[in-house]
N, CA and C atoms as an extended XYZ file, in Angstrom:
402
Properties=species:S:1:pos:R:3:atomname:S:1:resname:S:1:resid:I:1 pbc="F F F"
N       -47.352      -25.876       38.946 N   MET     1
C       -46.283      -26.623       39.565 CA  MET     1
C       -46.711      -28.072       39.776 C   MET     1
N       -45.799      -28.964       39.445 N   ALA     2
C       -46.045      -30.382       39.662 CA  ALA     2
C       -45.194      -30.850       40.838 C   ALA     2
N       -45.759      -31.705       41.632 N   LEU     3
C       -45.001      -32.260       42.749 CA  LEU     3
C       -44.104      -33.381       42.241 C   LEU     3
N       -42.819      -33.256       42.447 N   ILE     4
C       -41.842      -34.266       42.048 CA  ILE     4
C       -41.856      -35.375       43.095 C   ILE     4
N       -41.679      -36.609       42.641 N   THR     5
C       -41.681      -37.754       43.545 CA  THR     5
C       -40.320      -38.439       43.551 C   THR     5
N       -40.087      -39.229       44.568 N   ALA     6
C       -38.856      -40.020       44.653 CA  ALA     6
C       -38.757      -40.983       43.478 C   ALA     6
N       -39.893      -41.483       43.019 N   GLU     7
C       -39.904      -42.408       41.883 CA  GLU     7
C       -39.422      -41.719       40.608 C   GLU     7
N       -39.806      -40.440       40.412 N   GLN     8
C       -39.350      -39.701       39.233 CA  GLN     8
C       -37.839      -39.485       39.273 C   GLN     8
N       -37.336      -39.150       40.441 N   VAL     9
C       -35.895      -38.930       40.581 CA  VAL     9
C       -35.147      -40.225       40.274 C   VAL     9
N       -35.605      -41.329       40.836 N   LYS    10
C       -34.969      -42.632       40.583 CA  LYS    10
C       -35.039      -42.984       39.104 C   LYS    10
N       -36.190      -42.782       38.478 N   ALA    11
C       -36.351      -43.096       37.056 CA  ALA    11
C       -35.399      -42.275       36.195 C   ALA    11
N       -35.195      -41.012       36.549 N   ALA    12
C       -34.281      -40.157       35.786 CA  ALA    12
C       -32.854      -40.691       35.865 C   ALA    12
N       -32.404      -41.064       37.043 N   TYR    13
C       -31.052      -41.605       37.187 CA  TYR    13
C       -30.932      -42.988       36.556 C   TYR    13
N       -31.966      -43.805       36.680 N   ASP    14
C       -31.940      -45.122       36.034 CA  ASP    14
C       -31.822      -44.978       34.522 C   ASP    14
N       -32.551      -44.022       33.946 N   ALA    15
C       -32.468      -43.781       32.503 CA  ALA    15
C       -31.061      -43.342       32.124 C   ALA    15
N       -30.486      -42.464       32.915 N   LEU    16
C       -29.140      -41.976       32.644 CA  LEU    16
C       -28.135      -43.124       32.646 C   LEU    16
N       -28.305      -44.055       33.550 N   ALA    17
C       -27.386      -45.192       33.665 CA  ALA    17
C       -27.424      -46.102       32.442 C   ALA    17
N       -28.508      -46.061       31.668 N   THR    18
C       -28.583      -46.915       30.468 CA  THR    18
C       -27.662      -46.422       29.364 C   THR    18
N       -27.381      -45.112       29.350 N   GLY    19
C       -26.590      -44.540       28.280 CA  GLY    19
C       -27.350      -44.401       26.977 C   GLY    19
N       -28.628      -44.742       26.961 N   LYS    20
C       -29.449      -44.687       25.745 CA  LYS    20
C       -30.140      -43.327       25.657 C   LYS    20
N       -29.748      -42.555       24.655 N   ARG    21
C       -30.226      -41.183       24.542 CA  ARG    21
C       -31.747      -41.082       24.542 C   ARG    21
N       -32.433      -41.915       23.777 N   ASP    22
C       -33.899      -41.842       23.711 CA  ASP    22
C       -34.534      -42.045       25.082 C   ASP    22
N       -34.005      -42.993       25.834 N   HIS    23
C       -34.538      -43.257       27.174 CA  HIS    23
C       -34.199      -42.107       28.128 C   HIS    23
N       -32.983      -41.587       28.020 N   ILE    24
C       -32.568      -40.457       28.858 CA  ILE    24
C       -33.470      -39.257       28.595 C   ILE    24
N       -33.778      -38.998       27.322 N   ALA    25
C       -34.583      -37.829       26.940 CA  ALA    25
C       -36.018      -37.902       27.456 C   ALA    25
N       -36.448      -39.049       27.915 N   GLU    26
C       -37.774      -39.161       28.533 CA  GLU    26
C       -37.808      -38.481       29.902 C   GLU    26
N       -36.641      -38.286       30.515 N   HIS    27
C       -36.557      -37.767       31.881 CA  HIS    27
C       -35.714      -36.500       32.005 C   HIS    27
N       -34.898      -36.212       31.003 N   TRP    28
C       -33.980      -35.074       31.023 CA  TRP    28
C       -34.289      -34.213       29.797 C   TRP    28
N       -34.570      -32.925       29.996 N   ALA    29
C       -34.984      -32.027       28.917 CA  ALA    29
C       -33.838      -31.762       27.934 C   ALA    29
N       -34.195      -31.562       26.675 N   GLU    30
C       -33.200      -31.259       25.634 CA  GLU    30
C       -32.414      -29.993       25.968 C   GLU    30
N       -33.069      -29.014       26.572 N   ASP    31
C       -32.419      -27.740       26.883 CA  ASP    31
C       -31.905      -27.661       28.319 C   ASP    31
N       -31.703      -28.811       28.935 N   MET    32
C       -31.231      -28.847       30.325 CA  MET    32
C       -29.828      -28.266       30.450 C   MET    32
N       -29.495      -27.892       31.682 N   ARG    33
C       -28.143      -27.448       32.039 CA  ARG    33
C       -27.706      -28.220       33.279 C   ARG    33
N       -26.406      -28.483       33.375 N   TRP    34
C       -25.855      -29.202       34.523 CA  TRP    34
C       -24.534      -28.564       34.902 C   TRP    34
N       -24.393      -28.232       36.186 N   LEU    35
C       -23.149      -27.651       36.675 CA  LEU    35
C       -22.349      -28.713       37.423 C   LEU    35
N       -21.184      -29.020       36.899 N   VAL    36
C       -20.263      -29.962       37.537 CA  VAL    36
C       -19.352      -29.161       38.453 C   VAL    36
N       -19.303      -29.488       39.745 N   PRO    37
C       -18.494      -28.704       40.684 CA  PRO    37
C       -17.001      -28.966       40.507 C   PRO    37
N       -16.217      -28.150       41.176 N   GLY    38
C       -14.784      -28.381       41.260 CA  GLY    38
C       -13.973      -27.574       40.276 C   GLY    38
N       -12.692      -27.938       40.238 N   HIS    39
C       -11.710      -27.282       39.375 CA  HIS    39
C       -10.902      -28.382       38.704 C   HIS    39
N       -11.530      -29.073       37.763 N   ASN    40
C       -10.868      -30.173       37.077 CA  ASN    40
C       -11.365      -30.230       35.637 C   ASN    40
N       -10.901      -31.159       34.878 N   ARG    41
C       -11.219      -31.251       33.445 CA  ARG    41
C       -12.709      -31.430       33.157 C   ARG    41
N       -13.482      -31.901       34.116 N   LEU    42
C       -14.916      -32.116       33.909 CA  LEU    42
C       -15.780      -30.974       34.418 C   LEU    42
N       -15.214      -30.079       35.229 N   SER    43
C       -15.973      -29.014       35.889 CA  SER    43
C       -16.571      -28.023       34.894 C   SER    43
N       -17.673      -27.403       35.326 N   GLY    44
C       -18.296      -26.353       34.537 CA  GLY    44
C       -19.686      -26.742       34.062 C   GLY    44
N       -20.300      -25.819       33.327 N   TRP    45
C       -21.662      -26.027       32.834 CA  TRP    45
C       -21.684      -26.933       31.618 C   TRP    45
N       -22.644      -27.830       31.583 N   LYS    46
C       -22.989      -28.642       30.414 CA  LYS    46
C       -24.331      -28.078       29.961 C   LYS    46
N       -24.361      -27.470       28.760 N   ASP    47
C       -25.472      -26.604       28.387 CA  ASP    47
C       -26.595      -27.220       27.570 C   ASP    47
N       -26.625      -28.501       27.381 N   ASP    48
C       -27.780      -29.151       26.774 CA  ASP    48
C       -27.676      -30.655       27.029 C   ASP    48
N       -28.673      -31.388       26.605 N   LEU    49
C       -28.723      -32.820       26.894 CA  LEU    49
C       -27.522      -33.547       26.303 C   LEU    49
N       -27.146      -33.219       25.072 N   ASP    50
C       -26.007      -33.908       24.461 CA  ASP    50
C       -24.710      -33.647       25.210 C   ASP    50
N       -24.489      -32.415       25.650 N   ALA    51
C       -23.285      -32.103       26.426 CA  ALA    51
C       -23.293      -32.866       27.751 C   ALA    51
N       -24.465      -32.991       28.363 N   PHE    52
C       -24.582      -33.732       29.618 CA  PHE    52
C       -24.308      -35.220       29.397 C   PHE    52
N       -24.873      -35.784       28.334 N   ILE    53
C       -24.628      -37.200       28.023 CA  ILE    53
C       -23.145      -37.423       27.719 C   ILE    53
N       -22.525      -36.501       26.987 N   ASP    54
C       -21.085      -36.608       26.709 CA  ASP    54
C       -20.280      -36.570       28.007 C   ASP    54
N       -20.669      -35.695       28.935 N   PHE    55
C       -20.009      -35.619       30.240 CA  PHE    55
C       -20.116      -36.959       30.973 C   PHE    55
N       -21.313      -37.530       30.994 N   MET    56
C       -21.496      -38.806       31.687 CA  MET    56
C       -20.694      -39.925       31.014 C   MET    56
N       -20.596      -39.893       29.692 N   ALA    57
C       -19.785      -40.881       28.973 CA  ALA    57
C       -18.305      -40.732       29.345 C   ALA    57
N       -17.854      -39.494       29.493 N   GLU    58
C       -16.466      -39.246       29.892 CA  GLU    58
C       -16.212      -39.746       31.314 C   GLU    58
N       -17.168      -39.560       32.206 N   VAL    59
C       -17.060      -40.107       33.566 CA  VAL    59
C       -16.884      -41.624       33.485 C   VAL    59
N       -17.692      -42.271       32.664 N   GLY    60
C       -17.570      -43.720       32.487 CA  GLY    60
C       -16.212      -44.122       31.936 C   GLY    60
N       -15.760      -43.406       30.912 N   ARG    61
C       -14.482      -43.728       30.287 CA  ARG    61
C       -13.325      -43.547       31.269 C   ARG    61
N       -13.290      -42.406       31.950 N   LEU    62
C       -12.187      -42.119       32.868 CA  LEU    62
C       -12.178      -43.044       34.088 C   LEU    62
N       -13.335      -43.586       34.438 N   SER    63
C       -13.408      -44.470       35.609 CA  SER    63
C       -13.450      -45.950       35.204 C   SER    63
N       -13.226      -46.232       33.945 N   GLY    64
C       -13.323      -47.633       33.507 CA  GLY    64
C       -14.695      -48.205       33.798 C   GLY    64
N       -15.706      -47.354       33.726 N   ASN    65
C       -17.105      -47.709       34.025 CA  ASN    65
C       -17.315      -48.228       35.445 C   ASN    65
N       -16.423      -47.836       36.352 N   SER    66
C       -16.581      -48.253       37.753 CA  SER    66
C       -17.382      -47.246       38.572 C   SER    66
N       -17.557      -46.026       38.060 N   PHE    67
C       -18.234      -44.972       38.814 CA  PHE    67
C       -19.687      -45.351       39.080 C   PHE    67
N       -20.102      -45.161       40.328 N   ARG    68
C       -21.508      -45.399       40.675 CA  ARG    68
C       -21.950      -44.418       41.745 C   ARG    68
N       -23.254      -44.172       41.752 N   MET    69
C       -23.864      -43.298       42.747 CA  MET    69
C       -24.892      -44.127       43.506 C   MET    69
N       -24.672      -44.310       44.785 N   ASP    70
C       -25.609      -45.053       45.622 CA  ASP    70
C       -26.487      -44.057       46.372 C   ASP    70
N       -27.801      -44.158       46.160 N   ALA    71
C       -28.748      -43.224       46.762 CA  ALA    71
C       -28.776      -43.382       48.281 C   ALA    71
N       -28.794      -42.243       48.964 N   ILE    72
C       -28.917      -42.206       50.418 CA  ILE    72
C       -30.274      -41.629       50.801 C   ILE    72
N       -30.638      -40.503       50.179 N   ALA    73
C       -31.904      -39.843       50.498 CA  ALA    73
C       -32.335      -38.976       49.322 C   ALA    73
N       -33.651      -38.779       49.207 N   VAL    74
C       -34.219      -37.887       48.196 CA  VAL    74
C       -35.224      -36.983       48.880 C   VAL    74
N       -35.119      -35.697       48.587 N   MET    75
C       -36.065      -34.707       49.107 CA  MET    75
C       -36.669      -33.985       47.916 C   MET    75
N       -37.910      -33.541       48.045 N   PHE    76
C       -38.547      -32.873       46.920 CA  PHE    76
C       -39.611      -31.913       47.406 C   PHE    76
N       -39.833      -30.881       46.591 N   ALA    77
C       -40.873      -29.885       46.856 CA  ALA    77
C       -41.189      -29.204       45.531 C   ALA    77
N       -42.456      -29.192       45.179 N   ASP    78
C       -42.898      -28.542       43.956 CA  ASP    78
C       -42.072      -29.035       42.757 C   ASP    78
N       -41.360      -28.127       42.081 N   ASP    79
C       -40.577      -28.476       40.890 CA  ASP    79
C       -39.094      -28.662       41.177 C   ASP    79
N       -38.771      -29.029       42.402 N   PHE    80
C       -37.377      -29.191       42.795 CA  PHE    80
C       -37.183      -30.519       43.512 C   PHE    80
N       -35.969      -31.047       43.397 N   SER    81
C       -35.599      -32.206       44.199 CA  SER    81
C       -34.135      -32.066       44.587 C   SER    81
N       -33.766      -32.745       45.646 N   ALA    82
C       -32.369      -32.833       46.065 CA  ALA    82
C       -32.131      -34.279       46.471 C   ALA    82
N       -31.078      -34.841       45.937 N   ASP    83
C       -30.756      -36.217       46.307 CA  ASP    83
C       -29.340      -36.270       46.853 C   ASP    83
N       -29.174      -37.084       47.867 N   VAL    84
C       -27.876      -37.305       48.483 CA  VAL    84
C       -27.404      -38.669       48.019 C   VAL    84
N       -26.182      -38.721       47.497 N   THR    85
C       -25.636      -39.995       47.018 CA  THR    85
C       -24.231      -40.200       47.565 C   THR    85
N       -23.863      -41.458       47.664 N   HIS    86
C       -22.483      -41.820       47.963 CA  HIS    86
C       -21.875      -42.227       46.631 C   HIS    86
N       -20.854      -41.492       46.182 N   ASN    87
C       -20.231      -41.744       44.885 CA  ASN    87
C       -18.923      -42.491       45.086 C   ASN    87
N       -18.759      -43.529       44.287 N   LEU    88
C       -17.610      -44.407       44.429 CA  LEU    88
C       -17.112      -44.809       43.051 C   LEU    88
N       -15.814      -44.862       42.877 N   GLY    89
C       -15.239      -45.320       41.616 CA  GLY    89
C       -13.736      -45.407       41.704 C   GLY    89
N       -13.162      -46.069       40.704 N   ASN    90
C       -11.719      -46.163       40.552 CA  ASN    90
C       -11.351      -45.530       39.226 C   ASN    90
N       -10.200      -44.903       39.169 N   ARG    91
C        -9.738      -44.315       37.917 CA  ARG    91
C        -9.294      -45.451       36.992 C   ARG    91
N        -9.671      -45.397       35.731 N   ALA    92
C        -9.326      -46.432       34.752 CA  ALA    92
C        -7.817      -46.644       34.725 C   ALA    92
N        -7.408      -47.894       34.870 N   GLY    93
C        -5.992      -48.237       34.827 CA  GLY    93
C        -5.211      -47.900       36.077 C   GLY    93
N        -5.878      -47.319       37.079 N   GLU    94
C        -5.203      -46.938       38.321 CA  GLU    94
C        -6.053      -47.412       39.505 C   GLU    94
N        -6.012      -48.689       39.836 N   PRO    95
C        -6.907      -49.228       40.868 CA  PRO    95
C        -6.749      -48.603       42.249 C   PRO    95
N        -5.610      -47.979       42.519 N   ASP    96
C        -5.404      -47.347       43.826 CA  ASP    96
C        -5.920      -45.912       43.865 C   ASP    96
N        -6.340      -45.365       42.727 N   ARG    97
C        -6.887      -44.006       42.656 CA  ARG    97
C        -8.400      -44.118       42.794 C   ARG    97
N        -8.891      -43.818       43.987 N   ILE    98
C       -10.285      -44.081       44.357 CA  ILE    98
C       -11.016      -42.775       44.634 C   ILE    98
N       -12.246      -42.721       44.159 N   LEU    99
C       -13.166      -41.638       44.515 CA  LEU    99
C       -14.181      -42.227       45.485 C   LEU    99
N       -14.337      -41.601       46.637 N   ASP   100
C       -15.232      -42.114       47.677 CA  ASP   100
C       -15.766      -40.904       48.446 C   ASP   100
N       -16.879      -40.307       47.933 N   ILE   101
C       -17.391      -39.051       48.484 CA  ILE   101
C       -18.914      -39.062       48.561 C   ILE   101
N       -19.453      -38.158       49.363 N   ASP   102
C       -20.890      -37.918       49.420 CA  ASP   102
C       -21.191      -36.640       48.647 C   ASP   102
N       -22.314      -36.657       47.904 N   VAL   103
C       -22.678      -35.563       47.002 CA  VAL   103
C       -24.160      -35.262       47.156 C   VAL   103
N       -24.516      -33.999       46.968 N   VAL   104
C       -25.921      -33.595       46.859 CA  VAL   104
C       -26.127      -33.055       45.452 C   VAL   104
N       -27.173      -33.528       44.784 N   HIS   105
C       -27.570      -32.987       43.475 CA  HIS   105
C       -28.879      -32.237       43.671 C   HIS   105
N       -28.876      -30.968       43.279 N   PHE   106
C       -30.066      -30.133       43.350 CA  PHE   106
C       -30.638      -30.047       41.940 C   PHE   106
N       -31.871      -30.525       41.748 N   LEU   107
C       -32.479      -30.593       40.423 CA  LEU   107
C       -33.716      -29.716       40.326 C   LEU   107
N       -33.838      -29.026       39.208 N   LYS   108
C       -35.033      -28.254       38.889 CA  LYS   108
C       -35.745      -28.991       37.757 C   LYS   108
N       -37.069      -29.114       37.883 N   TRP   109
C       -37.878      -29.904       36.946 CA  TRP   109
C       -38.887      -29.015       36.218 C   TRP   109
N       -39.219      -29.428       34.981 N   ARG   110
C       -40.280      -28.792       34.212 CA  ARG   110
C       -40.992      -29.894       33.429 C   ARG   110
N       -42.307      -29.951       33.570 N   ASP   111
C       -43.097      -30.941       32.832 CA  ASP   111
C       -42.566      -32.364       33.000 C   ASP   111
N       -42.140      -32.693       34.213 N   GLY   112
C       -41.693      -34.053       34.515 CA  GLY   112
C       -40.288      -34.390       34.075 C   GLY   112
N       -39.525      -33.373       33.619 N   LYS   113
C       -38.147      -33.616       33.185 CA  LYS   113
C       -37.196      -32.671       33.913 C   LYS   113
N       -35.968      -33.138       34.110 N   VAL   114
C       -34.942      -32.296       34.721 CA  VAL   114
C       -34.528      -31.230       33.709 C   VAL   114
N       -34.550      -29.959       34.144 N   ILE   115
C       -34.107      -28.875       33.266 CA  ILE   115
C       -32.805      -28.232       33.759 C   ILE   115
N       -32.478      -28.459       35.032 N   GLU   116
C       -31.212      -27.937       35.542 CA  GLU   116
C       -30.775      -28.762       36.738 C   GLU   116
N       -29.483      -28.992       36.829 N   GLY   117
C       -28.916      -29.711       37.954 CA  GLY   117
C       -27.599      -29.105       38.376 C   GLY   117
N       -27.330      -29.211       39.662 N   ARG   118
C       -26.072      -28.731       40.227 CA  ARG   118
C       -25.600      -29.745       41.259 C   ARG   118
N       -24.334      -30.089       41.192 N   GLY   119
C       -23.757      -30.982       42.185 CA  GLY   119
C       -23.067      -30.189       43.273 C   GLY   119
N       -23.095      -30.697       44.487 N   ALA   120
C       -22.409      -30.068       45.618 CA  ALA   120
C       -21.651      -31.145       46.381 C   ALA   120
N       -20.396      -30.869       46.650 N   ILE   121
C       -19.526      -31.799       47.368 CA  ILE   121
C       -19.035      -31.066       48.616 C   ILE   121
N       -18.892      -31.803       49.709 N   PHE   122
C       -18.589      -31.167       50.976 CA  PHE   122
C       -17.238      -31.579       51.538 C   PHE   122
N       -16.671      -30.679       52.340 N   GLY   123
C       -15.431      -30.959       53.072 CA  GLY   123
C       -14.294      -31.333       52.149 C   GLY   123
N       -13.489      -32.309       52.572 N   ASP   124
C       -12.338      -32.713       51.772 CA  ASP   124
C       -12.738      -33.503       50.533 C   ASP   124
N       -14.033      -33.770       50.376 N   GLY   125
C       -14.517      -34.441       49.173 CA  GLY   125
C       -14.227      -33.648       47.917 C   GLY   125
N       -14.253      -32.323       48.019 N   THR   126
C       -13.971      -31.472       46.864 CA  THR   126
C       -12.533      -31.674       46.392 C   THR   126
N       -11.606      -31.721       47.318 N   THR   127
C       -10.200      -31.950       46.973 CA  THR   127
C       -10.035      -33.327       46.356 C   THR   127
N       -10.675      -34.329       46.929 N   GLN   128
C       -10.580      -35.684       46.409 CA  GLN   128
C       -11.182      -35.765       44.999 C   GLN   128
N       -12.318      -35.096       44.796 N   TYR   129
C       -12.983      -35.083       43.499 CA  TYR   129
C       -12.087      -34.478       42.424 C   TYR   129
N       -11.496      -33.323       42.713 N   ASP   130
C       -10.611      -32.676       41.749 CA  ASP   130
C        -9.381      -33.547       41.450 C   ASP   130
N        -8.793      -34.136       42.471 N   ALA   131
C        -7.618      -34.977       42.261 CA  ALA   131
C        -7.972      -36.223       41.455 C   ALA   131
N        -9.136      -36.786       41.685 N   PHE   132
C        -9.537      -38.007       40.982 CA  PHE   132
C        -9.671      -37.762       39.482 C   PHE   132
N       -10.272      -36.614       39.103 N   TRP   133
C       -10.510      -36.344       37.678 CA  TRP   133
C        -9.354      -35.597       37.016 C   TRP   133
N        -8.347      -35.169       37.785 N   ALA   134
C        -7.222      -34.397       37.209 CA  ALA   134
C        -6.451      -35.233       36.198 C   ALA   134
């Protein structure tokens, strides 16, 4: 077991924000899985790195690239991490359709790369999340 650090978690998200597959693959495993919460067009499992990158590209497209995750806290133990973020964005072409929620991402790591992630949204944030992506 390797101890995950806050720096590794930040580096993984920073790589993801570049949209560059080679850079993303330095931090996210090819065989990774990601569970998107909710009941909307984006919800469900993304079963490999390409599906996850496609999901993130769709988030960018649907939000007019306004979607952002602002880090609040990162916790880690052994091969796991959990990060709390404030997620904010506007729906593309609909400036009054706003996403403004707090989220926890639970990540499992192997050999310094994320191999599984799950998002969790709390309270009325789940309803807002589903309505935003509907």
